[in-house]
XYZ file of C-alpha atoms in Angstrom:
623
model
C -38.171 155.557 91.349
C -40.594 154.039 93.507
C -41.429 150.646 94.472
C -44.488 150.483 92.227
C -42.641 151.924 89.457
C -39.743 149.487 90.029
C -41.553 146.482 90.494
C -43.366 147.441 87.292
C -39.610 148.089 85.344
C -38.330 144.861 86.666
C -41.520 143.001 85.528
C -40.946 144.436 81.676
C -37.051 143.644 81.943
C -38.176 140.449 82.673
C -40.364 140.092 80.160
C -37.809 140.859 77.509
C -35.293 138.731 78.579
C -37.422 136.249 77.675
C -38.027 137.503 74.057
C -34.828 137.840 74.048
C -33.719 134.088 74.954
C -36.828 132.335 72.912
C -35.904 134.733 69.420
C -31.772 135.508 69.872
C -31.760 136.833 66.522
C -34.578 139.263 66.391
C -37.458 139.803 64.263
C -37.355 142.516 62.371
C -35.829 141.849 58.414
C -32.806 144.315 57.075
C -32.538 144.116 53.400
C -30.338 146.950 53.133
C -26.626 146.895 53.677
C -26.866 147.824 57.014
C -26.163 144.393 58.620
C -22.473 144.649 57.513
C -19.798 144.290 59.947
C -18.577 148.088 60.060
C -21.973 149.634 60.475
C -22.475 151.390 63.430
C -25.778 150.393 63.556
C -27.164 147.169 64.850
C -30.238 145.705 63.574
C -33.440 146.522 65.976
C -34.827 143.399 67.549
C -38.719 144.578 67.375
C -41.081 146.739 65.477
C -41.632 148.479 69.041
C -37.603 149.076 69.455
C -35.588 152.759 68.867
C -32.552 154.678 69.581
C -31.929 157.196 71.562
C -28.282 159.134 71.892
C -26.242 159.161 75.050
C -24.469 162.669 74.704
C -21.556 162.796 77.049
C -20.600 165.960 78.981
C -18.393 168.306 77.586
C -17.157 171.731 77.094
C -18.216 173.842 73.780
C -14.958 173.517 72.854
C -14.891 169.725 72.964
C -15.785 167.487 69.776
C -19.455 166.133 70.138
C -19.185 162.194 71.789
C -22.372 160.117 71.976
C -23.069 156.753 72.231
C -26.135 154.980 70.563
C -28.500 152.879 72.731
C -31.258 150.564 71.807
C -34.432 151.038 73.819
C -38.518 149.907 73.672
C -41.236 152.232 73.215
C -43.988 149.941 74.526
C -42.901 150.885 78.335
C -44.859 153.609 80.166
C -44.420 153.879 83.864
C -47.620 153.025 85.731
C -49.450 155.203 87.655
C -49.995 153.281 91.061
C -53.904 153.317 91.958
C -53.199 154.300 96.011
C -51.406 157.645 94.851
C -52.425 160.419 92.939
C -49.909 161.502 90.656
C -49.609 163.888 88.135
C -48.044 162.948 84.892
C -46.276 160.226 83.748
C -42.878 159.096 82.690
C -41.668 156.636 80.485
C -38.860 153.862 79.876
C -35.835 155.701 77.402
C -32.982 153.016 77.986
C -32.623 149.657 77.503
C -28.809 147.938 76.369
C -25.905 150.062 75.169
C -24.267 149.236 71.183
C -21.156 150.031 72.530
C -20.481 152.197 69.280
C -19.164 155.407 70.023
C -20.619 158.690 67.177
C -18.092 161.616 66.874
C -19.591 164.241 65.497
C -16.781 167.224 64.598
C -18.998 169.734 62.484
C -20.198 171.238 64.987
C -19.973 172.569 68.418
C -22.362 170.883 70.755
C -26.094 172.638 71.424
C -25.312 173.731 74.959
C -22.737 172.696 77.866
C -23.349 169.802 80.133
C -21.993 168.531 83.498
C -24.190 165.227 83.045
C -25.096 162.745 80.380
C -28.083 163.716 78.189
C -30.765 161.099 76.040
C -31.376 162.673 73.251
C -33.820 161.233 69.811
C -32.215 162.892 67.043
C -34.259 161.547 63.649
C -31.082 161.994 61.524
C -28.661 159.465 63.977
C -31.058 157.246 65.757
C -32.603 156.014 62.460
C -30.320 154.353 59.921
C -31.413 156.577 56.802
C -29.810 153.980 54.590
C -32.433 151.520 55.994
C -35.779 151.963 53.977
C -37.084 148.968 56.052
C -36.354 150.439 59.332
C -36.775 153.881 58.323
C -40.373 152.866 57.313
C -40.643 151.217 60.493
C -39.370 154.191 62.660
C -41.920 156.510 60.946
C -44.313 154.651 62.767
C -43.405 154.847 66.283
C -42.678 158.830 65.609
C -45.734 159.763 67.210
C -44.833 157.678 70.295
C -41.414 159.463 70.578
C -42.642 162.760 70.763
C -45.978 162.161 72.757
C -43.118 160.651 75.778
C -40.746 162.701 75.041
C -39.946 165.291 78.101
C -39.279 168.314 76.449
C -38.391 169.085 72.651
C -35.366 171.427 71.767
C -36.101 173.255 68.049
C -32.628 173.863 67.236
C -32.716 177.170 64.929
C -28.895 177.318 64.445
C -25.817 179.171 65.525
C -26.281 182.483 66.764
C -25.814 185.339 64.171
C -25.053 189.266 64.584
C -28.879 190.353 64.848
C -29.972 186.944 67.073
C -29.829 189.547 69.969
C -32.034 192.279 68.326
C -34.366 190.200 67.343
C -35.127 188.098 70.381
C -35.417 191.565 72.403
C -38.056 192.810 69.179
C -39.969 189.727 69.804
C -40.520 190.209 72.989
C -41.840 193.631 72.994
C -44.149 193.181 70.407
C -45.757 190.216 72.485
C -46.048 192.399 75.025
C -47.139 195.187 73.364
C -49.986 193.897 71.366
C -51.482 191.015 73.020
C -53.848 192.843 74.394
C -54.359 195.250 71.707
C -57.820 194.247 70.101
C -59.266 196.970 68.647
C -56.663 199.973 67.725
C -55.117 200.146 64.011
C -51.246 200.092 63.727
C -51.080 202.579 60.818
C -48.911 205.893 61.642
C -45.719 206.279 63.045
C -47.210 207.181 66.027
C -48.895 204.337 66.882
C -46.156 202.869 66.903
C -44.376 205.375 69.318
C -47.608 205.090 71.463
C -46.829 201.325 71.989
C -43.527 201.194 72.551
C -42.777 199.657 69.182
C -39.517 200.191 66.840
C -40.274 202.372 64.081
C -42.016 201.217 60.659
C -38.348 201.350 59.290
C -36.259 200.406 62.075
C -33.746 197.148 61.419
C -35.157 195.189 64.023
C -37.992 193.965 62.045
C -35.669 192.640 59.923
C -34.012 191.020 62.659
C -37.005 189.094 63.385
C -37.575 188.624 59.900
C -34.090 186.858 59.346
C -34.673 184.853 62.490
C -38.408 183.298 60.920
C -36.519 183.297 57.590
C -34.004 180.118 59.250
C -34.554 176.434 57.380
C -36.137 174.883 60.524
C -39.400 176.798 59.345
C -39.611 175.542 55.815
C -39.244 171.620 56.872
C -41.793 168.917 56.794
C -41.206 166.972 59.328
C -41.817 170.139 62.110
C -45.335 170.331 61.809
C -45.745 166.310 63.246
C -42.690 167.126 65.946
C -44.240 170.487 67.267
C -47.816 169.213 67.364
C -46.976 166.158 69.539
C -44.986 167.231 71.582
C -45.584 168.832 75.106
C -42.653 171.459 76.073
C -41.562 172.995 72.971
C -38.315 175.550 72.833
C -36.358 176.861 70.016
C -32.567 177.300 70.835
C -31.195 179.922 68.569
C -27.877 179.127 69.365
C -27.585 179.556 73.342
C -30.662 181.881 73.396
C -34.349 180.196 73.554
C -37.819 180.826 72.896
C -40.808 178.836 74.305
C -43.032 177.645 72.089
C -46.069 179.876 73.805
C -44.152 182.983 73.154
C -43.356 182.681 69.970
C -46.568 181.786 68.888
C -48.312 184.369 70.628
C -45.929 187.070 69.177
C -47.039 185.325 65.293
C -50.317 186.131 66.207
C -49.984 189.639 67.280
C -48.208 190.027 63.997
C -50.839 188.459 62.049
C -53.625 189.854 63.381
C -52.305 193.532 63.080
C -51.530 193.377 59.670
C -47.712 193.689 60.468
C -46.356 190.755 58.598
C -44.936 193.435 55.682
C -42.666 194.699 58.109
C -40.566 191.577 58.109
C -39.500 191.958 54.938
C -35.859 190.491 54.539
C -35.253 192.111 51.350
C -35.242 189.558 48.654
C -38.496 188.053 47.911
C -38.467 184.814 47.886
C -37.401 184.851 51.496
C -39.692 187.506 52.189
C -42.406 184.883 51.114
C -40.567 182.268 53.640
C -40.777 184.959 56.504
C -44.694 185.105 56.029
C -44.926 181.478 55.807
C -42.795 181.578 59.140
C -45.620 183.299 60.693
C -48.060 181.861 59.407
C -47.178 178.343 59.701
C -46.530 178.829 63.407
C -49.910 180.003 63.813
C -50.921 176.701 61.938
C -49.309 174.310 63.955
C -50.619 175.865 67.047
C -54.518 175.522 66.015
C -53.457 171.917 65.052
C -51.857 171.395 68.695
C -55.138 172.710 70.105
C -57.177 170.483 67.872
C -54.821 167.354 68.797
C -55.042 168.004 72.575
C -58.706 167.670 72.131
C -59.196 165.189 69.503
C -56.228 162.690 69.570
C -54.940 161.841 65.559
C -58.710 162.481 64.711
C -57.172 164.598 62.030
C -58.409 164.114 58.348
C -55.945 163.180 56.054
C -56.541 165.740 53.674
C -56.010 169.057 56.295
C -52.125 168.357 57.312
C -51.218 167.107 53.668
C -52.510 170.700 52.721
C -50.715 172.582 55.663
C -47.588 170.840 54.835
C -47.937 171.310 51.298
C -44.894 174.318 51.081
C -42.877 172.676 53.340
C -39.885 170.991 52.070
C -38.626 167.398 52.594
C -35.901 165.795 50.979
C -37.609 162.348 50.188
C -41.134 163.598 48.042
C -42.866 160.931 49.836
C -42.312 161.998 52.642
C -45.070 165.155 51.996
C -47.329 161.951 53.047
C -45.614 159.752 56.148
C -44.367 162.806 57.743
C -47.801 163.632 58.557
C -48.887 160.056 59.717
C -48.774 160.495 63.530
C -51.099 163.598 63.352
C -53.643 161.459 61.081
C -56.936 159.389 61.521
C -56.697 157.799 58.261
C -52.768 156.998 57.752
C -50.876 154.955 55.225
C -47.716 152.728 56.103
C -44.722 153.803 54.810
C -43.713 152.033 51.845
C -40.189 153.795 50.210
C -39.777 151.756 47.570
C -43.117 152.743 45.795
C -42.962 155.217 43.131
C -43.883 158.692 44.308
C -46.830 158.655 42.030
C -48.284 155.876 43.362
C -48.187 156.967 46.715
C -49.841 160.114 45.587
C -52.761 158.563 44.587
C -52.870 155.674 47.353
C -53.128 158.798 49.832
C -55.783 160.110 47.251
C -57.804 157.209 47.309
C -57.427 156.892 51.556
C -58.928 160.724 51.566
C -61.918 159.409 49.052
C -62.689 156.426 51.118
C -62.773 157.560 54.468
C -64.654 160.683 53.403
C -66.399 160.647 49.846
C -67.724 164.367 50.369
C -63.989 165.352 50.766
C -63.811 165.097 47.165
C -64.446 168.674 45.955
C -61.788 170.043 48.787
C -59.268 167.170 46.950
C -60.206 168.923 43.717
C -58.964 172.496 45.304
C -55.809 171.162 45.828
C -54.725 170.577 42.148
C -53.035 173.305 41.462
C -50.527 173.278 38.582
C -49.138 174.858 35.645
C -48.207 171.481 33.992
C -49.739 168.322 34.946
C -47.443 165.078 35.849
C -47.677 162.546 33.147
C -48.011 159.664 35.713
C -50.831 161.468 37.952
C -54.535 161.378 37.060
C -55.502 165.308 37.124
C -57.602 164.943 40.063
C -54.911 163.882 41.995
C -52.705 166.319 43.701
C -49.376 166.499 43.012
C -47.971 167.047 46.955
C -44.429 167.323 45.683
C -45.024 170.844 44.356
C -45.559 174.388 46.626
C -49.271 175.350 45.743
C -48.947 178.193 43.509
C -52.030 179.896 44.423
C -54.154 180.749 47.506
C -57.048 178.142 47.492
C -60.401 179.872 46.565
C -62.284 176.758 47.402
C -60.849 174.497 49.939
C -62.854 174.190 52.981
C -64.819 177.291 51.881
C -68.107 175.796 52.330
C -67.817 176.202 55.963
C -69.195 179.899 56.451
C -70.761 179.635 53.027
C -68.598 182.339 51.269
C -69.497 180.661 48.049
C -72.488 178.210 47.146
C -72.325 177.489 43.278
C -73.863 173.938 43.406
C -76.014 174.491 46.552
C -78.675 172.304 48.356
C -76.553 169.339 46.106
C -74.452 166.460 47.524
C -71.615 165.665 46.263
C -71.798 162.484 43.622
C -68.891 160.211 42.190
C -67.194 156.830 41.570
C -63.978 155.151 40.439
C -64.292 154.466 36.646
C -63.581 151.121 35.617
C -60.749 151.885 34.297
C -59.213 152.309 37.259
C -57.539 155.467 36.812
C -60.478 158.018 36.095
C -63.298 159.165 38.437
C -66.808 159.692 36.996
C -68.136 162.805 39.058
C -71.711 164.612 38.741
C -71.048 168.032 37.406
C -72.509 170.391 35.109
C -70.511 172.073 32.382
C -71.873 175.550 32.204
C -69.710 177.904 30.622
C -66.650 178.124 27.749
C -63.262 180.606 28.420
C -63.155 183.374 25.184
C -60.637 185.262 26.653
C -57.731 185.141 28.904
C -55.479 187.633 30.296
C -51.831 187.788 31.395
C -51.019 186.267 34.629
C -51.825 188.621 37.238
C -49.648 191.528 38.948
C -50.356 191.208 43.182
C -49.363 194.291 43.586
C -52.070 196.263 44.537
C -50.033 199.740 45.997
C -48.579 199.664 42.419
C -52.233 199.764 40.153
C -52.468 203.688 40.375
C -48.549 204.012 39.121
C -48.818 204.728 35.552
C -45.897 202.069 33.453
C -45.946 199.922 36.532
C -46.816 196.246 35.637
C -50.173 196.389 37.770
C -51.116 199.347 36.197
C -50.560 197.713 33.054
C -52.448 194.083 34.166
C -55.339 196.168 35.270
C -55.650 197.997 32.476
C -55.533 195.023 30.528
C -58.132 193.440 32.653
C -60.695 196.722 31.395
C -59.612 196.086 27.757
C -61.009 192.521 27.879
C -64.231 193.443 29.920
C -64.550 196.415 27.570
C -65.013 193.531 24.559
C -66.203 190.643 26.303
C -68.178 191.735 29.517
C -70.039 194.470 28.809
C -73.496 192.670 30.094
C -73.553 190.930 33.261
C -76.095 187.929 33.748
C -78.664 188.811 36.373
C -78.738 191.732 37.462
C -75.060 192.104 38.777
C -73.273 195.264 37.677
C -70.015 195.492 35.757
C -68.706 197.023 38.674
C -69.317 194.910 41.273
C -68.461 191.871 39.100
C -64.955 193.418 37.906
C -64.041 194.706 42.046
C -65.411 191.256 43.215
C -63.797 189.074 40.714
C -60.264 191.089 42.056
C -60.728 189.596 45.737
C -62.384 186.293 44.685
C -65.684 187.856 46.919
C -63.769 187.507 49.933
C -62.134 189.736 52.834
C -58.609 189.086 53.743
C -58.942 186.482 56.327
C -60.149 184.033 53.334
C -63.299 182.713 56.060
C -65.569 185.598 55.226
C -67.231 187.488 52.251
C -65.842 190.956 51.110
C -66.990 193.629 52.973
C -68.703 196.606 50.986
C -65.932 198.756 52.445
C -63.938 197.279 49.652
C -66.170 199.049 47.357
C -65.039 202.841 47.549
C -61.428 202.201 48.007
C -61.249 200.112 44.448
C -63.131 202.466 42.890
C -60.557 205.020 43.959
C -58.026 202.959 42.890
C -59.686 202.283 39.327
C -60.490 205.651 38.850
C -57.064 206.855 39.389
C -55.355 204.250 37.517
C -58.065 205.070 34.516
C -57.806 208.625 34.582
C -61.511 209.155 34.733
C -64.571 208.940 36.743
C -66.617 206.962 36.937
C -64.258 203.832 34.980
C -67.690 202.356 34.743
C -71.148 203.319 33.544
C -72.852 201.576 36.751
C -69.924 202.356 39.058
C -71.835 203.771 42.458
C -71.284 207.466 43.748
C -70.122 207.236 47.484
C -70.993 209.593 49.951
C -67.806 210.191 51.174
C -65.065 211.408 48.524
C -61.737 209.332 49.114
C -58.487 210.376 47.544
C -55.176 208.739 48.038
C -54.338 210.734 50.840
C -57.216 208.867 52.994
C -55.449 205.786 52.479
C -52.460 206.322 55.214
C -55.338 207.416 57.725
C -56.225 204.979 60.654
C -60.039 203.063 59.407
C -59.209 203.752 55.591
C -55.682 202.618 55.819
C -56.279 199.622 57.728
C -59.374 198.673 55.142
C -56.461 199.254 52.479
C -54.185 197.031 53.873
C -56.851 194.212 54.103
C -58.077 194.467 51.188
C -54.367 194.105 49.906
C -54.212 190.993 51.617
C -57.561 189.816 50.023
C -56.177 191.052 46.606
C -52.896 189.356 46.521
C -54.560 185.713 47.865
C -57.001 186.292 44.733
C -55.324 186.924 42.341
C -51.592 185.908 42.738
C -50.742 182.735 40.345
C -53.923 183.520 38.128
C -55.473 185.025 35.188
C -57.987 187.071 34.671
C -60.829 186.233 31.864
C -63.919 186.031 30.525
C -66.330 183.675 29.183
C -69.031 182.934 26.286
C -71.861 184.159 28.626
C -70.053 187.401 29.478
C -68.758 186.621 32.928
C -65.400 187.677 34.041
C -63.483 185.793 36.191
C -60.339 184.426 37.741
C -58.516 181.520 36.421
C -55.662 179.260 36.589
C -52.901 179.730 35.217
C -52.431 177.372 32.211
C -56.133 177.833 31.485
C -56.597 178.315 27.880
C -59.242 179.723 25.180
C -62.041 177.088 24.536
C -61.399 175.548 28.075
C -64.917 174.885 29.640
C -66.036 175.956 32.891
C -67.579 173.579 35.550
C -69.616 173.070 38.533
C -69.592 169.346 40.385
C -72.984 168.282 42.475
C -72.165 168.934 46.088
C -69.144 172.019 45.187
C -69.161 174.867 46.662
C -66.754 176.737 43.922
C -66.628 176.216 39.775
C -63.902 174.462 37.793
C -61.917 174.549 34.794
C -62.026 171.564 32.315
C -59.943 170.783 29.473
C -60.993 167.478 27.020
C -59.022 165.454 25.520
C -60.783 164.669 21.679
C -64.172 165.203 20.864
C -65.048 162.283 23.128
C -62.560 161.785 25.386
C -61.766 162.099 28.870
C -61.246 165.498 30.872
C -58.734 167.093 32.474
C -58.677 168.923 35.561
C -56.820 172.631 35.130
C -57.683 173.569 38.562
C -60.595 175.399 40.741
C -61.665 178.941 39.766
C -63.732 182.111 41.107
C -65.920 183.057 37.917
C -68.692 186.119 39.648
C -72.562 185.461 38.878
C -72.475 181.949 39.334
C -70.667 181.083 42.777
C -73.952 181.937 45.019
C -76.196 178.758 43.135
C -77.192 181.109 40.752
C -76.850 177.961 37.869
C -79.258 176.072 39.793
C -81.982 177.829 38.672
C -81.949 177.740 35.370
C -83.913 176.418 32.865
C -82.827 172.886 31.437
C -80.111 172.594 34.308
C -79.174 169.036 35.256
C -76.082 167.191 36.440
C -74.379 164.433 34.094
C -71.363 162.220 34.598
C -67.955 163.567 33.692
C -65.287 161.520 33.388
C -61.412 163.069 34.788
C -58.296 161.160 33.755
């Protein structure tokens, strides 16, 4: 420490002490039982105060011994004007509790000749505290912005920790720079130096992503904030950069199936793994740039699968990433806190609206939650055709509109501008994802596809416009997009579904106005390098479609895809200003309606509605 710097610490110290001395008893108001006699806690002074942990040095075979210190998060080092420095360093100690924490579950996270500071959420905040816990939610941001480094612990080490650390590695390597070659045969993967398509390692790695650190809320705030990022599987580490860089190798190469653990449900927390690695990082870049500038709406969506123990918490553990944050308030209902973050999103950003709308997704709606809120506390069930999907234009169905609403009186409803266009006649069973299984004859998406042709066969027959049955039924199957979900399907789509129908059918053409093709696929063509790796997008396009919905049709002969709980005599709907159509379900012959969730229904998503004669928006009212 310099003299600047310690002139500038003595000044502060100073400066407390006199806090101190004018207000001996504090500030800050415990209403819990935390001010008894045996807690090991003792009651912060200040809003601005925390704990940190004092871990003393020991062996692993020693029990864990820390002690908890109080210390202020409105110190930061100054940078003295005559020097140029780079970086700064901040103020983590202030006056000892004297209460010692033995922690015996465990063996410690790595071996230490010195003492360590350490924030660890779970000690330094008293969780029985709602007041301080509230409190401490606040300054999180703070903690991990001055924070030096931040350790992700993983866990213990298991018997494939080894293999799959070394896998990791050489995939980054390998494929970093590989832009433009398909990873389809066995030997590309010789030719980069990769294990084999059925080699254990990739499950390994997959059992490594698979660990509970992945699924948690609270990571996405930690690993944005903070500036040196490593995961500690045990005594092994990865740096943040490395394992990011090896997600997207994996994601861009279409190599996420190769991970799969065996069961799947923890297959589908494998790809989330990757996936929500990927996400953080994009939010890191975004935060470096534009500091909590963050909507509301985007982390409550990319934290939406993640788990948290305390179902408010889907909301405040996202506050220090946030332009528009609420203070945390644990002793309001869940609901309510729903729809106070509902109403923040609305009146910081009315257009928001229609992406708010996208995120109800349901099978049964919560009997204390208006239908246009979102119900945070449950995993989406579906890939979102709609949210932010205006923003390369994939789908128009209300173009050249802005978006138009207002609280209803009532106070619980909104009255929104919409257009109700269309009525459900038919819906299917909820769809099979599995798009390798359609040409196997018994196989349940063999028999949800043929299912699918039964109901065009009687309700779809004529397309309005002049769309073809074909292209309506393929495009319906991938929701008109390509598998990254930012851009429309590409006609390469075309040939291989036909394939795929026409096998599955038995026949050919499956449809009178199905196209001829100049080249003549077979199934064969489908392990090959450009059709193979069309295949496996479009498989990724297919399952983000369709997974979670059903397929139907309507009164006007479009087919379509549709929630899950939709129903026969449901109406479908487009708001002013919404880039995708909804399904609406009213309550009497004059009541209210109820939101069943967005929905890709083909010949109207490009605006087509807008055109037509005796078109005009009126006010709906959703309860």
């Amino acid at each position: 420490m310099d003299p600047f710097e310690e002139a500038a610490l003595r000044n502060f110290v100073s400066k407390r002490e006199a806090e101190v001395s004018a207000h001996p008893t504090g500030t800050h108001a415990t209403t819990t039982e935390t001010a008894s006699n045996d807690s090991i806690y003792k009651r912060l002074d200040r809003a601005q105060d925390m704990r940190i942990v004092q871990l003393s040095p020991g062996t692993f075979e020693e029990s864990i011994h820390c002690t908890l210190h109080e210390c202020s998060t409105d110190f930061e080092y100054p940078v003295d004007p005559t020097k140029q420095i780079q970086g700064t360093k901040y103020l983590t100690f202030k006056a000892p509790t004297f209460h010692v924490v033995s922690i015996a579950s465990g063996e410690p996270i790595w071996r230490t000749d010195v003492t360590v500071n350490l924030w660890i959420d779970q000690i330094c905040i008293n969780q029985n505290d709602l007041d301080e816990k509230a409190q401490q939610v606040v300054l999180m941001s703070t903690i991990y912005k001055r924070a030096w480094n931040t350790l992700i612990w993983l866990g213990e080490e298991t018997a494939t920790s080894s293999s799959a650390h070394a896998t990791l590695v050489a995939i980054k390597d390998a494929l970093q720079y590989n832009t433009t070659e398909a990873i389809t045969t066995a030997d590309d993967f010789e030719r980069l130096d990769l294990p084999s398509p059925k080699s254990e390692a990739w499950r390994a790695v997959g059992q490594l992503l698979s660990r509970p650190w992945f699924q948690r809320l609270w990571i996405v705030q930690e690993a944005v904030l903070s500036h040196d990022l490593k995961f500690m599987d045990g005594r092994k580490h990865i740096t943040w950069d490395d394992m990011t860089l090896f997600a997207i190798c994996m994601i861009e190469n279409n190599l996420e199936s190769l991970l799969d653990v065996g069961q799947s449900a923890e297959h589908e927390e494998t790809e989330s793994g990757l996936s929500r690695i990927r996400m953080i990082d994009r939010t890191r870049a975004y935060e470096r740039v534009h500091p909590q500038q963050s909507s509301l709406l985007g982390p409550l969506v990319d934290g939406r699968g993640s788990r948290a123990t305390n179902p408010r918490d889907k909301i405040y553990g996202i506050m220090g990433i946030t332009a528009n944050p609420l203070y945390p308030d644990y002793t309001l209902p869940v609901t309510k806190v729903f729809i106070d973050a509902a109403r923040k999103i609305l009146d910081c950003d009315a257009p928001s609206l229609i992406d708010l709308l996208c995120c109800v997704d349901y099978e049964q709606p919560s009997e204390n939650l208006p239908t246009w809120v979102p119900d945070w506390s449950i995993p989406r069930q579906t890939v979102s055709i709609g949210f932010h999907g205006a923003l390369r234009g994939i789908h128009q169905s209300a173009k050249d509109t802005k978006v138009g609403w207002n609280y209803h009186p009532n106070g619980v409803s909104l009255n929104i501008s919409g257009f109700r266009c269309d009525t459900i006649t038919s819906v299917g069973p909820l769809a099979n994802f599995v798009l390798t299984d359609l040409v196997i004859r018994g196989s349940p998406a063999h028999a949800f596809i043929m299912e699918c042709l039964g109901q065009v066969s009687q309700h779809g027959q004529k397309q309005p416009g002049d769309t073809s049955i074909f292209e309506a039924f393929w495009q319906t199957f991938v929701a008109g997009k390509d598998h990254s979900g930012v851009q429309k399907a590409p006609r390469d789509y075309e040939a291989i579904f036909a394939l795929l129908i026409d096998t599955a059918t038995g026949r050919s053409p499956s449809f009178p106005d199905q196209p001829t093709f100049k080249r003549k696929l077979n199934l064969a063509n489908l392990e090959v390098r450009r059709p193979g790796q069309v295949y496996r997008q479009m498989q990724i396009a297919f399952k983000a479609a369709v997974k979670g919905r059903r397929f139907g049709t309507t009164a006007s002969g479009c087919m379509g895809l549709y929630p899950k709980s939709t129903q026969v005599g449901d109406l479908v709907c487009i708001f002013s200003g919404g880039h995708v159509p909804f399904v609406l379900r009213q309550h009497g012959e004059l009541g209210p309606y109820q939101l069943v969730g967005e929905c890709y229904q083909h010949s109207i998503m490009n605006g087509q509605l807008m055109s037509m004669a005796g078109f005009t928006f009126d006010t709906i009212e959703i309860r």
